[in-house]
Amino acid sequence: MSLFKARDWWSTVLGEKEEFDQGCLCLADVDNTGNGQDKIIVGSFMGYLRIFNPHPVKTGDGTQAEDLLLEVHLRDPILQVEVGKFVSGTEMLHLAVLHSRKLCVYSISGTLGNVEHGNQYQIKLMYEHNLQRTACNMTYGSFGGVKGRDLICIQSMDGMLMVFEQESYAFGRFLPGSLLPGPLAYSSRTDSFITVSSCRQVESYKYQVLAFATDADKRQETEQQKLGSGKRLVVDWTLNIGEQALDICIVSFNQSASSVFVLGERNFFCLKDNGQIRFMKKLDCSPSCFLPYCSVSEGTTNTLIGNHNNMLHIYQDVTLKWATQLPHIPVAVRVGCLHDLKGVIVTLSDDGHLQCSYLGTDPSLFQAPKVESRELHYDELDIELKELQKIIKDVNKSQGVWPMTEREDDLKVSAMVSPNFDSVSQATDVEVGTDLVPSVTVKVTLQNRLALQKAKLSVYVQPPLVLTCDQFTFEFMAPEMSRTVSFSVYLKGSYTPPQLEGNAVVSYSRPSDRNPDGIPRVIQCKFRLPLKLICLPGQPSKTASHKLTIDTNKSPVSLLSLFPGFANLSEDDQVNVMGFHFLGGSRVTLLASKTSQRYRIQSEQFEDLWLITNELIIRLQEYFEKQGIKDFACSFSGSMPLQEYFELIDHHFELRINGEKLEELLSERAIQFRAIQRRLLTRFKDKTPAPLQHLDTLLDGTYKQVIALADAVEENQDNLFQSFTKLRSATHLVILLIGLWQKLSPDQVAILEAAFLPLQHDTQELGWEETVDAAISHLLKTCLSKSSKEQALNLSSQLNIPKDTSRLKKHITLLCDRLAKGGRLCLSTDAAAPQTIVMPGGCTAIPESDLEERSIEQDSTELFTNHKHLIVETPMPEVSPLQGISE
């Protein structure tokens, strides 16, 4: 038995499917026995009123028949129950029951029984008040300092306080600026009502101010008010707590001091009588109810706080003294004296679990058995340890933690792309200017060996490519079953996607004996879409702004055999030139050299070179693999086109900055629009409206500005998305050229891709520039570092949008420079060690400070400047990319 578990003294469950809240529980001597024993009064939203007097034979007993003194159905929902001196002419305690449209005061009396059935209890209605407004909650006390009786104050849902002097209605007042009602309490020492408004601030109103203020039935100013006969309702003090309140309680230490306790959504506050904070405590869990009471230590207060983790915490001021576990989430908690047991904690849940518990410990009779000692053989333990270490080492060398057969044989996923276009194009709502946009069908087949549950297939392609359907769900798949789904892919936007690869991911649950819901598994399958889906044959262009030359170690291959679907029938003699026309409008020309082993790709847009270059290399590799040639390789010996790449980065960054400025302007105009609306509403509600002073014209102009700015933000977001797609295409091209230039391994290319392409989507909160800058800085600090001084540099842990792109461009240039000087990318633990780089031909040293970095920027710029005119038809001499920086 846990030490921190509440000891169950008595418990019961109230009714079936009934609901309760914090006002539904009350403890008092409601039948006026005078012996100091409290009874438990519980009301429910179903209208049932129950009164209990627990008498358990032993601790932990459930409810007995004689424990329930009274149960009556009042028909209307019970919002709150309170016990006080509510009947005139007597100081006996009576029960007040608050309904949504009615306040009832009852007398509870008991009659001694003469037979074994026991005592009998009756409930008698003393008086009732029919409410004109829907009630929310109530409080009671000796308002105005009256003696020997209690008055009742009810708060309505629209923020009106209604005061009842026992059998008669006194007055009603509207709280200023009330929107939603909050918790309500009465402080007898200051004679004031304390509540928390919808503005999230604690407000105190004096009873005398409420009594002499303007009547609630006359909310509009009358002529007598203007002459000064009525008083305006003024708040005594306010305190902004910044959150909604769940409950308020007033605790008095003595005649001279009292405290106001407010339970918020994340904190609870203790305030002085004048609204100053005595202390506050930040809560770790979301609270559900609380009850402050005077502590045995002088000047301190204990507080019971229940939370949604089934816990009840006991605080002494701000110090946690005890934590106990409850079997339910409490919505109301009280402390009382039951059956001569003082300090019983009574809790009530929203579904009717009523429990009386106490704190403390019960003696544990369990004794742990003695463990039989055995003699240890250290030689055998050493042998066993070595065998286990060998098994662990073998497992770490393998591809996965579990066997491949168990992981892969459960489900096999395959994708097949149709070689032909759909006879009827599935493209709808396209933005491409072409008359007819083709679509191609992709079929994904799932073959499972075992029974699978909740299999879900998700398909993803790079935008602006779209799918006719991207989600498929299979609730159950029988063993040895095959399911095939098909969908179409087409180009929707007027720009080219960064990749033609698609990905089909299947998530499913594998049956398991230990887990009835199954073990979650994920398997994926990639497929490649045809180039002709986004591209058509076009006329070759003799001139272009951007050109690239790819070198190979084999004789040139006819372009007609590499791209059979893009042959231009009007120019059969030109087998070494081919034109590509993207559906978005741009054109790319591919040339194969007649004398050298080179291919040139040229276009007016730098980012459009990527797809054709990548497609050329892939088709060349497939062509030579079919020929049985395994030593085919491509290389790049030209200058790195960093300046063109930097222009795309600057354009993308400029759109991000414009987006921030537009959003700031839109926020300012929206604030201005709401301010004008409030002023107009105030003018319209005034009984004697003043001139509008052109506020309607200002409202119309501001509305047009808000609409125009919203359209500008949306247009900028579309442009930013297109710019990011183009930037990804250019980034893929730069990574490809760096890999061919330095002959990087696939693992090193993967590191570059992880650094340059960390995001699938670009947002204002986390953008491409700061993310890539942090990744490249990490590479320069670890595997590409030259000295221990660079390794000691601390990188910022928070990513913020930079002021400009100069730092990013400098780091990209420095990365290429260090790769050119022999640096290599790796992620091993030895990457942090300084590398001894062997530099050919007297290369300049890598700078160790920012001043030296600036000094080499001009040399690096000359090294990576793109030469836009390269002669392909004549053999070119082999020039090392490092030759330009030799001394």
Coordinates of C-alpha atoms in Angstrom, one line a residue, residues 93-631:
L93 CA -29.7 26.6 9.8
H94 CA -31.6 26.1 6.6
L95 CA -30.6 24.8 3.2
A96 CA -30.5 27.1 0.1
V97 CA -30.8 25.3 -3.3
L98 CA -30.0 27.3 -6.4
H99 CA -31.7 26.3 -9.7
S100 CA -31.2 28.0 -13.0
R101 CA -34.4 30.0 -12.6
K102 CA -35.3 29.6 -9.0
L103 CA -33.9 29.9 -5.5
C104 CA -35.5 27.6 -2.9
V105 CA -34.8 27.6 0.9
Y106 CA -35.7 24.4 2.8
S107 CA -35.9 23.2 6.4
I108 CA -34.4 19.8 7.2
S109 CA -35.8 18.1 10.3
G110 CA -35.5 14.6 11.8
T111 CA -37.9 12.5 13.8
L112 CA -36.8 9.8 16.1
G113 CA -38.1 6.4 15.0
N114 CA -39.9 4.0 17.4
V115 CA -39.2 0.9 15.4
E116 CA -36.1 -0.7 13.8
H117 CA -36.5 1.4 10.6
G118 CA -34.6 4.2 12.3
N119 CA -35.0 8.0 12.2
Q120 CA -37.1 9.8 9.6
Y121 CA -36.1 13.0 7.9
Q122 CA -38.4 15.5 6.2
I123 CA -37.7 18.4 3.9
K124 CA -40.0 21.5 4.0
L125 CA -40.0 24.4 1.6
M126 CA -39.8 27.7 3.6
Y127 CA -39.9 30.1 0.6
E128 CA -38.7 30.4 -3.0
H129 CA -37.8 33.2 -5.4
N130 CA -38.4 33.0 -9.1
L131 CA -35.5 34.5 -11.0
Q132 CA -36.0 36.8 -14.0
R133 CA -32.5 35.9 -15.2
T134 CA -30.6 32.6 -15.6
A135 CA -28.5 32.0 -12.5
C136 CA -24.8 31.0 -12.5
N137 CA -23.7 30.9 -8.8
M138 CA -24.4 32.4 -5.4
T139 CA -22.7 33.4 -2.2
Y140 CA -24.1 34.4 1.2
G141 CA -23.1 36.3 4.4
S142 CA -24.0 39.1 6.8
F143 CA -24.1 41.8 4.1
G144 CA -23.9 45.3 5.5
G145 CA -23.0 44.0 9.0
V146 CA -26.4 42.6 9.9
K147 CA -26.5 40.3 13.0
G148 CA -28.1 36.9 13.4
R149 CA -29.1 36.3 9.7
D150 CA -27.5 35.7 6.3
L151 CA -28.3 37.4 3.0
I152 CA -28.0 35.7 -0.4
C153 CA -26.4 37.2 -3.5
I154 CA -27.0 35.4 -6.9
Q155 CA -24.9 36.2 -10.0
S156 CA -26.7 35.7 -13.3
M157 CA -25.2 34.6 -16.6
D158 CA -25.2 38.1 -17.9
G159 CA -23.3 39.6 -15.0
M160 CA -26.1 40.9 -12.7
L161 CA -25.9 40.6 -8.9
M162 CA -29.3 40.0 -7.3
V163 CA -29.4 40.4 -3.5
F164 CA -32.1 38.8 -1.4
E165 CA -32.8 39.7 2.2
Q166 CA -34.2 36.3 3.2
E167 CA -37.9 36.3 2.0
S168 CA -37.7 39.6 0.1
Y169 CA -35.8 40.8 -2.9
A170 CA -33.5 43.8 -2.2
F171 CA -32.0 45.0 -5.4
G172 CA -30.0 44.0 -8.5
R173 CA -26.9 45.6 -10.0
F174 CA -25.1 44.9 -13.3
L175 CA -21.3 44.6 -13.0
P176 CA -19.6 47.1 -15.4
G177 CA -18.1 45.5 -18.5
S178 CA -19.3 42.0 -17.6
L179 CA -19.2 39.5 -20.4
L180 CA -19.0 36.1 -18.8
P181 CA -19.7 35.3 -15.1
G182 CA -16.9 34.2 -12.8
P183 CA -16.6 32.8 -9.3
L184 CA -18.1 34.9 -6.6
A185 CA -17.2 35.2 -2.9
Y186 CA -18.1 37.6 0.0
S187 CA -15.6 39.0 2.5
S188 CA -17.3 39.8 5.8
R189 CA -14.3 41.8 7.1
T190 CA -14.4 44.3 4.3
D191 CA -18.1 43.9 3.5
S192 CA -17.4 43.4 -0.2
F193 CA -18.0 41.0 -3.1
I194 CA -15.0 39.6 -4.9
T195 CA -15.2 38.1 -8.4
V196 CA -13.0 37.5 -11.4
S197 CA -14.2 39.2 -14.6
S198 CA -13.8 38.0 -18.2
C199 CA -10.9 40.5 -18.5
R200 CA -9.0 38.1 -16.2
Q201 CA -8.7 40.5 -13.3
V202 CA -9.9 40.1 -9.7
E203 CA -12.4 42.8 -8.8
S204 CA -13.8 43.9 -5.5
Y205 CA -17.1 45.8 -5.0
K206 CA -18.3 47.2 -1.7
Y207 CA -21.8 46.2 -0.6
Q208 CA -22.6 49.8 0.3
V209 CA -21.6 50.9 -3.2
L210 CA -23.8 48.2 -4.7
A211 CA -26.7 49.2 -2.5
F212 CA -26.6 52.9 -3.4
A213 CA -25.7 52.5 -7.1
T214 CA -28.2 52.8 -9.9
D215 CA -30.8 50.1 -10.1
A216 CA -30.2 47.4 -12.7
D217 CA -33.7 47.9 -14.2
K218 CA -32.6 51.4 -15.2
R219 CA -29.4 50.8 -17.1
Q220 CA -29.8 53.8 -19.3
E221 CA -29.1 57.2 -17.8
T222 CA -32.1 59.2 -16.8
E223 CA -32.6 62.9 -16.3
Q224 CA -32.4 62.3 -12.5
Q225 CA -29.0 60.5 -12.9
K226 CA -27.6 63.4 -14.8
L227 CA -28.7 65.7 -12.0
G228 CA -26.8 63.6 -9.5
S229 CA -29.4 61.6 -7.7
G230 CA -28.0 58.2 -8.6
K231 CA -24.5 56.8 -8.1
R232 CA -22.3 55.0 -10.6
L233 CA -21.1 51.5 -9.7
V234 CA -17.3 51.9 -9.0
V235 CA -15.0 49.0 -8.4
D236 CA -13.1 49.1 -5.1
W237 CA -9.9 47.6 -6.4
T238 CA -8.7 45.3 -9.2
L239 CA -5.8 43.0 -9.8
N240 CA -4.9 41.5 -13.2
I241 CA -3.9 37.8 -12.8
G242 CA -3.7 37.1 -16.5
E243 CA -5.8 33.9 -16.5
Q244 CA -9.3 32.7 -15.9
A245 CA -10.2 31.7 -12.3
L246 CA -11.8 28.4 -11.2
D247 CA -12.8 29.4 -7.7
I248 CA -12.5 32.0 -5.0
C249 CA -12.4 31.5 -1.2
I250 CA -12.0 33.9 1.7
V251 CA -10.1 32.8 4.9
S252 CA -10.0 34.9 8.0
F253 CA -7.0 34.5 10.4
N254 CA -8.6 36.7 13.1
Q255 CA -10.8 39.8 13.4
S256 CA -8.1 42.0 12.0
A257 CA -6.8 40.1 8.9
S258 CA -8.2 37.9 6.1
S259 CA -6.9 36.6 2.8
V260 CA -8.5 36.2 -0.6
F261 CA -7.5 32.9 -2.3
V262 CA -8.0 32.7 -6.1
L263 CA -7.4 29.4 -8.0
G264 CA -6.4 30.0 -11.6
E265 CA -5.8 27.7 -14.5
R266 CA -2.0 27.5 -13.8
N267 CA -1.5 29.3 -10.5
F268 CA -3.2 30.0 -7.2
F269 CA -2.9 33.4 -5.6
C270 CA -3.2 34.7 -2.0
L271 CA -4.3 38.4 -1.8
K272 CA -4.6 40.9 1.0
D273 CA -7.9 42.7 1.7
N274 CA -6.7 45.6 -0.5
G275 CA -5.9 43.5 -3.5
Q276 CA -2.1 43.3 -3.0
I277 CA -0.5 39.9 -3.6
R278 CA 0.5 38.2 -0.4
F279 CA 2.0 35.2 -2.4
M280 CA 1.4 33.1 -5.5
K281 CA 2.3 29.5 -6.5
K282 CA 2.8 28.1 -10.0
L283 CA 1.1 24.7 -10.2
D284 CA 2.7 21.8 -12.1
C285 CA -0.6 20.2 -13.0
S286 CA -4.0 21.6 -14.2
P287 CA -6.1 22.1 -11.0
S288 CA -9.7 21.1 -10.7
C289 CA -10.7 22.4 -7.2
F290 CA -9.3 23.8 -4.0
L291 CA -10.1 24.6 -0.4
P292 CA -8.0 26.9 1.8
Y293 CA -8.3 26.7 5.6
C294 CA -6.5 28.0 8.7
S295 CA -3.3 26.1 9.6
V296 CA -2.3 25.1 13.1
S297 CA 0.8 27.3 12.6
E298 CA 0.0 30.9 13.4
G299 CA 0.0 33.2 10.4
T300 CA -0.1 30.5 7.8
T301 CA -2.8 28.9 5.7
N302 CA -3.2 25.3 4.4
T303 CA -4.7 24.8 1.0
L304 CA -6.1 21.6 -0.5
I305 CA -5.7 21.6 -4.3
G306 CA -7.1 18.8 -6.5
N307 CA -5.9 18.3 -10.1
H308 CA -6.6 16.3 -13.2
N309 CA -3.9 13.8 -12.4
N310 CA -6.1 12.3 -9.6
M311 CA -3.9 13.9 -7.0
L312 CA -4.7 16.0 -4.0
H313 CA -1.8 18.4 -2.9
I314 CA -1.7 20.0 0.5
Y315 CA 0.2 23.3 0.6
Q316 CA 1.2 25.4 3.6
D317 CA 1.4 28.8 2.0
V318 CA 3.6 28.0 -1.0
T319 CA 5.3 24.9 0.4
L320 CA 4.1 21.4 -0.6
K321 CA 3.5 19.5 2.6
W322 CA 1.8 16.3 1.3
A323 CA 0.6 14.7 -1.9
T324 CA -2.0 12.0 -1.9
Q325 CA -3.5 9.8 -4.7
L326 CA -7.3 9.8 -5.2
P327 CA -9.3 7.2 -7.2
H328 CA -11.0 10.0 -9.2
I329 CA -10.6 13.6 -10.4
P330 CA -12.2 15.8 -7.7
V331 CA -14.4 18.8 -8.8
A332 CA -15.3 19.8 -5.2
V333 CA -13.4 19.2 -1.9
R334 CA -14.6 20.0 1.7
V335 CA -13.3 19.3 5.2
G336 CA -15.6 18.5 8.1
C337 CA -16.3 16.5 11.2
L338 CA -18.1 13.2 10.6
H339 CA -18.9 10.6 13.2
D340 CA -16.6 12.2 15.8
L341 CA -13.7 12.1 13.3
K342 CA -12.3 15.6 12.7
G343 CA -10.6 16.7 9.5
V344 CA -12.3 14.2 7.2
I345 CA -11.6 15.2 3.5
V346 CA -14.7 14.8 1.4
T347 CA -14.3 14.8 -2.4
L348 CA -16.8 14.7 -5.2
S349 CA -16.1 13.8 -8.9
D350 CA -18.0 15.0 -11.9
D351 CA -19.6 11.6 -12.4
G352 CA -20.8 11.1 -8.8
H353 CA -18.0 9.4 -6.9
L354 CA -18.3 10.7 -3.3
Q355 CA -15.4 9.7 -1.0
C356 CA -14.5 10.5 2.6
S357 CA -10.8 10.0 3.2
Y358 CA -8.1 10.9 5.6
L359 CA -4.3 11.3 5.4
G360 CA -1.8 9.2 7.2
T361 CA -0.4 5.7 7.1
D362 CA -1.6 2.2 7.9
P363 CA 0.8 -0.4 9.3
S364 CA 2.1 -2.8 6.8
L365 CA 2.3 -6.5 7.9
F366 CA 4.2 -7.6 4.9
Q367 CA 7.8 -8.7 5.4
A368 CA 10.2 -9.3 2.6
P369 CA 11.5 -12.9 2.6
K370 CA 15.2 -13.4 3.0
V371 CA 17.2 -13.8 -0.2
E372 CA 19.3 -17.0 -0.3
S373 CA 22.9 -16.0 -0.8
R374 CA 25.1 -17.9 -3.2
E375 CA 28.8 -18.0 -3.9
L376 CA 29.9 -16.0 -6.9
H377 CA 32.3 -17.5 -9.5
Y378 CA 34.1 -14.6 -11.0
D379 CA 35.7 -16.7 -13.8
E380 CA 32.3 -17.9 -15.1
L381 CA 31.0 -14.3 -14.9
D382 CA 33.9 -13.0 -17.0
I383 CA 33.2 -15.7 -19.6
E384 CA 29.5 -14.8 -19.7
L385 CA 30.2 -11.1 -19.9
K386 CA 32.5 -11.6 -22.9
E387 CA 29.9 -13.7 -24.7
L388 CA 27.2 -11.0 -24.1
Q389 CA 29.6 -8.3 -25.3
K390 CA 30.2 -10.3 -28.5
I391 CA 26.5 -10.7 -29.1
I392 CA 25.9 -6.9 -28.6
K393 CA 28.8 -6.1 -31.0
D394 CA 27.3 -8.4 -33.6
V395 CA 23.9 -6.9 -33.3
N396 CA 25.3 -3.4 -33.6
K397 CA 27.0 -4.4 -36.9
S398 CA 23.8 -5.7 -38.4
Q399 CA 21.3 -3.5 -40.2
G400 CA 18.6 -3.5 -37.6
V401 CA 17.8 -4.5 -34.1
W402 CA 15.3 -7.2 -35.1
P403 CA 15.7 -9.8 -37.9
M404 CA 15.1 -8.6 -41.4
T405 CA 12.7 -11.4 -42.2
E406 CA 10.4 -10.5 -39.4
R407 CA 10.4 -6.9 -40.4
E408 CA 10.1 -7.1 -44.1
D409 CA 8.0 -10.3 -44.6
D410 CA 5.0 -8.8 -42.8
L411 CA 4.1 -6.5 -45.6
K412 CA 5.6 -5.8 -49.0
V413 CA 4.8 -2.6 -50.9
S414 CA 5.5 -2.1 -54.6
A415 CA 4.7 0.8 -56.9
M416 CA 4.3 0.7 -60.7
V417 CA 4.1 3.8 -62.8
S418 CA 2.2 3.4 -66.1
P419 CA 4.4 3.9 -69.2
N420 CA 1.6 5.8 -71.0
F421 CA -0.5 8.8 -70.1
D422 CA -4.1 8.4 -69.0
S423 CA -6.5 8.3 -72.0
V424 CA -8.6 11.0 -70.2
S425 CA -6.5 13.4 -68.3
Q426 CA -7.4 13.6 -64.6
A427 CA -5.9 17.1 -64.3
T428 CA -8.4 19.6 -62.8
D429 CA -8.1 23.2 -61.7
V430 CA -4.5 23.5 -63.1
E431 CA -2.6 26.8 -63.3
V432 CA -0.5 25.8 -66.3
G433 CA -1.0 27.8 -69.5
T434 CA -0.9 24.6 -71.7
D435 CA -4.2 23.5 -73.2
L436 CA -4.0 20.0 -72.0
V437 CA -2.0 18.8 -68.9
P438 CA -1.4 15.1 -69.0
S439 CA -1.7 12.7 -66.0
V440 CA -0.2 9.3 -65.4
T441 CA -1.5 6.5 -63.3
V442 CA 0.4 4.9 -60.4
K443 CA -0.5 1.6 -58.9
V444 CA 0.6 0.6 -55.4
T445 CA 0.3 -3.0 -54.4
L446 CA 0.3 -4.3 -50.7
Q447 CA 1.1 -8.0 -50.1
N448 CA 0.9 -9.1 -46.5
R449 CA 1.9 -12.4 -44.9
L450 CA 0.2 -11.9 -41.6
A451 CA -3.2 -10.4 -40.6
L452 CA -2.7 -6.6 -40.3
Q453 CA -4.9 -4.0 -38.5
K454 CA -5.5 -0.4 -39.4
A455 CA -3.2 -0.2 -42.4
K456 CA -3.0 3.3 -43.8
L457 CA -1.3 4.2 -47.1
S458 CA -0.1 7.8 -47.6
V459 CA 1.4 9.0 -50.9
Y460 CA 3.5 12.1 -51.2
V461 CA 4.9 13.9 -54.3
Q462 CA 6.8 17.1 -54.6
P463 CA 4.6 20.2 -55.3
P464 CA 3.4 21.5 -57.7
L465 CA 2.7 17.9 -58.6
V466 CA -0.6 16.8 -57.1
L467 CA -2.5 13.5 -56.6
T468 CA -6.1 12.7 -57.2
C469 CA -6.1 10.8 -53.9
D470 CA -3.3 10.7 -51.3
Q471 CA -4.8 8.7 -48.4
F472 CA -6.0 5.1 -48.4
T473 CA -7.2 3.2 -45.3
F474 CA -7.6 -0.6 -44.8
E475 CA -9.2 -1.5 -41.5
F476 CA -8.3 -5.2 -41.7
M477 CA -6.2 -7.3 -44.1
A478 CA -6.5 -11.0 -44.0
P479 CA -3.3 -13.2 -44.2
E480 CA -1.8 -13.8 -47.7
M481 CA -3.9 -11.0 -49.1
S482 CA -3.1 -8.5 -51.9
R483 CA -4.6 -5.1 -52.2
T484 CA -4.0 -2.7 -55.1
V485 CA -4.9 1.0 -55.2
S486 CA -4.4 3.4 -58.1
F487 CA -4.3 7.2 -58.4
S488 CA -3.2 9.7 -61.0
V489 CA -0.4 12.4 -60.8
Y490 CA -0.4 15.6 -62.7
L491 CA 1.2 19.0 -62.7
K492 CA -0.9 21.8 -61.2
G493 CA 1.4 24.8 -60.8
S494 CA 3.1 26.8 -63.5
Y495 CA 6.6 26.0 -62.2
T496 CA 8.7 22.8 -62.1
P497 CA 9.0 20.5 -59.1
P498 CA 12.3 20.0 -57.4
Q499 CA 12.1 16.2 -57.8
L500 CA 10.2 13.6 -59.8
E501 CA 10.3 11.0 -57.0
G502 CA 7.2 10.0 -55.1
N503 CA 7.0 8.2 -51.8
A504 CA 4.3 5.7 -50.6
V505 CA 4.4 5.1 -46.9
V506 CA 2.3 2.4 -45.2
S507 CA 1.7 2.5 -41.4
Y508 CA 0.1 -0.6 -39.8
S509 CA -0.1 -2.6 -36.6
R510 CA 1.6 -6.0 -36.4
P511 CA -0.2 -8.6 -34.2
S512 CA 1.5 -9.3 -30.9
D513 CA 0.7 -11.6 -28.0
R514 CA 1.9 -9.0 -25.5
N515 CA 0.1 -6.0 -27.0
P516 CA -3.5 -6.6 -28.1
D517 CA -3.5 -3.4 -30.1
G518 CA -0.5 -4.6 -32.1
I519 CA 3.0 -3.2 -32.6
P520 CA 3.1 -0.1 -34.9
R521 CA 5.2 -0.5 -38.0
V522 CA 6.1 1.7 -41.0
I523 CA 7.3 0.7 -44.4
Q524 CA 7.8 2.9 -47.5
C525 CA 8.3 2.5 -51.2
K526 CA 9.7 5.1 -53.6
F527 CA 8.7 5.5 -57.3
R528 CA 9.9 7.7 -60.1
L529 CA 7.6 9.7 -62.3
P530 CA 8.4 10.1 -66.0
L531 CA 10.0 13.3 -67.3
K532 CA 7.4 13.7 -70.0
L533 CA 4.8 14.3 -67.3
I534 CA 6.1 17.9 -66.9
C535 CA 8.1 18.3 -70.1
L536 CA 7.4 18.3 -73.8
P537 CA 9.9 18.1 -76.8
G538 CA 10.9 21.6 -77.8
Q539 CA 13.2 23.5 -80.2
P540 CA 16.8 23.7 -79.1
S541 CA 18.2 27.1 -78.2
K542 CA 21.6 28.3 -79.4
T543 CA 22.0 30.9 -76.7
A544 CA 21.3 30.8 -73.0
S545 CA 22.2 32.7 -69.9
H546 CA 23.2 29.7 -67.8
K547 CA 25.3 26.7 -69.0
L548 CA 26.8 23.6 -67.4
T549 CA 29.3 21.0 -68.7
I550 CA 29.3 17.5 -67.4
D551 CA 32.4 15.3 -68.2
T552 CA 32.3 11.5 -68.5
N553 CA 35.0 8.8 -69.0
K554 CA 33.1 7.1 -71.9
S555 CA 32.3 8.0 -75.5
P556 CA 29.2 10.2 -75.9
V557 CA 25.9 8.4 -76.3
S558 CA 23.3 9.4 -78.8
L559 CA 20.7 11.6 -77.2
L560 CA 17.9 9.9 -79.2
S561 CA 18.7 6.6 -77.4
L562 CA 18.9 8.3 -74.0
F563 CA 15.6 10.3 -74.5
P564 CA 13.6 8.4 -77.1
G565 CA 10.4 10.2 -76.2
F566 CA 11.8 13.7 -76.8
A567 CA 13.1 13.3 -80.4
N568 CA 12.2 16.3 -82.6
L569 CA 11.0 14.8 -86.0
S570 CA 11.8 18.0 -87.9
E571 CA 15.5 17.8 -87.1
D572 CA 16.5 14.2 -87.7
D573 CA 20.1 15.1 -88.6
Q574 CA 20.9 16.7 -85.2
V575 CA 21.2 13.7 -83.0
N576 CA 23.5 15.5 -80.6
V577 CA 21.1 18.4 -79.8
M578 CA 17.8 18.1 -78.0
G579 CA 15.3 20.7 -76.7
F580 CA 13.0 20.4 -73.7
H581 CA 10.0 22.6 -73.1
F582 CA 8.6 22.5 -69.5
L583 CA 4.8 22.9 -69.1
G584 CA 5.5 26.0 -67.0
G585 CA 7.0 27.8 -70.0
S586 CA 10.8 27.5 -69.6
R587 CA 13.1 25.8 -72.1
V588 CA 16.3 23.7 -71.6
T589 CA 18.7 22.6 -74.3
L590 CA 20.9 19.5 -74.1
L591 CA 24.0 19.1 -76.3
A592 CA 26.4 16.2 -76.6
S593 CA 29.9 16.9 -77.9
K594 CA 30.9 15.1 -81.1
T595 CA 34.7 15.0 -80.3
S596 CA 34.9 15.0 -76.5
Q597 CA 33.2 13.0 -73.8
R598 CA 31.1 16.0 -72.6
Y599 CA 27.5 17.1 -72.3
R600 CA 26.3 20.6 -72.0
I601 CA 23.0 21.7 -70.4
Q602 CA 21.9 25.3 -70.9
S603 CA 18.8 27.4 -70.0
E604 CA 17.6 30.9 -69.3
Q605 CA 16.7 29.9 -65.7
F606 CA 19.4 28.5 -63.4
E607 CA 17.1 26.3 -61.4
D608 CA 15.7 24.6 -64.6
L609 CA 19.1 23.0 -65.3
W610 CA 18.6 20.6 -62.3
L611 CA 16.0 18.2 -63.6
I612 CA 17.5 17.7 -67.0
T613 CA 21.1 17.3 -65.5
N614 CA 19.9 14.8 -63.0
E615 CA 17.9 12.9 -65.6
L616 CA 20.9 12.8 -68.0
I617 CA 23.2 11.3 -65.3
I618 CA 20.6 8.7 -64.3
R619 CA 19.9 7.6 -67.9
L620 CA 23.7 7.5 -68.7
Q621 CA 24.2 5.2 -65.7
E622 CA 21.3 3.0 -66.7
Y623 CA 22.6 2.8 -70.3
F624 CA 26.1 1.7 -69.4
E625 CA 24.8 -0.8 -66.8
K626 CA 22.8 -2.5 -69.5
Q627 CA 26.0 -2.6 -71.6
G628 CA 27.8 -4.3 -68.7
I629 CA 30.2 -1.4 -68.1
K630 CA 30.7 -0.8 -64.4
D631 CA 33.5 1.8 -64.4

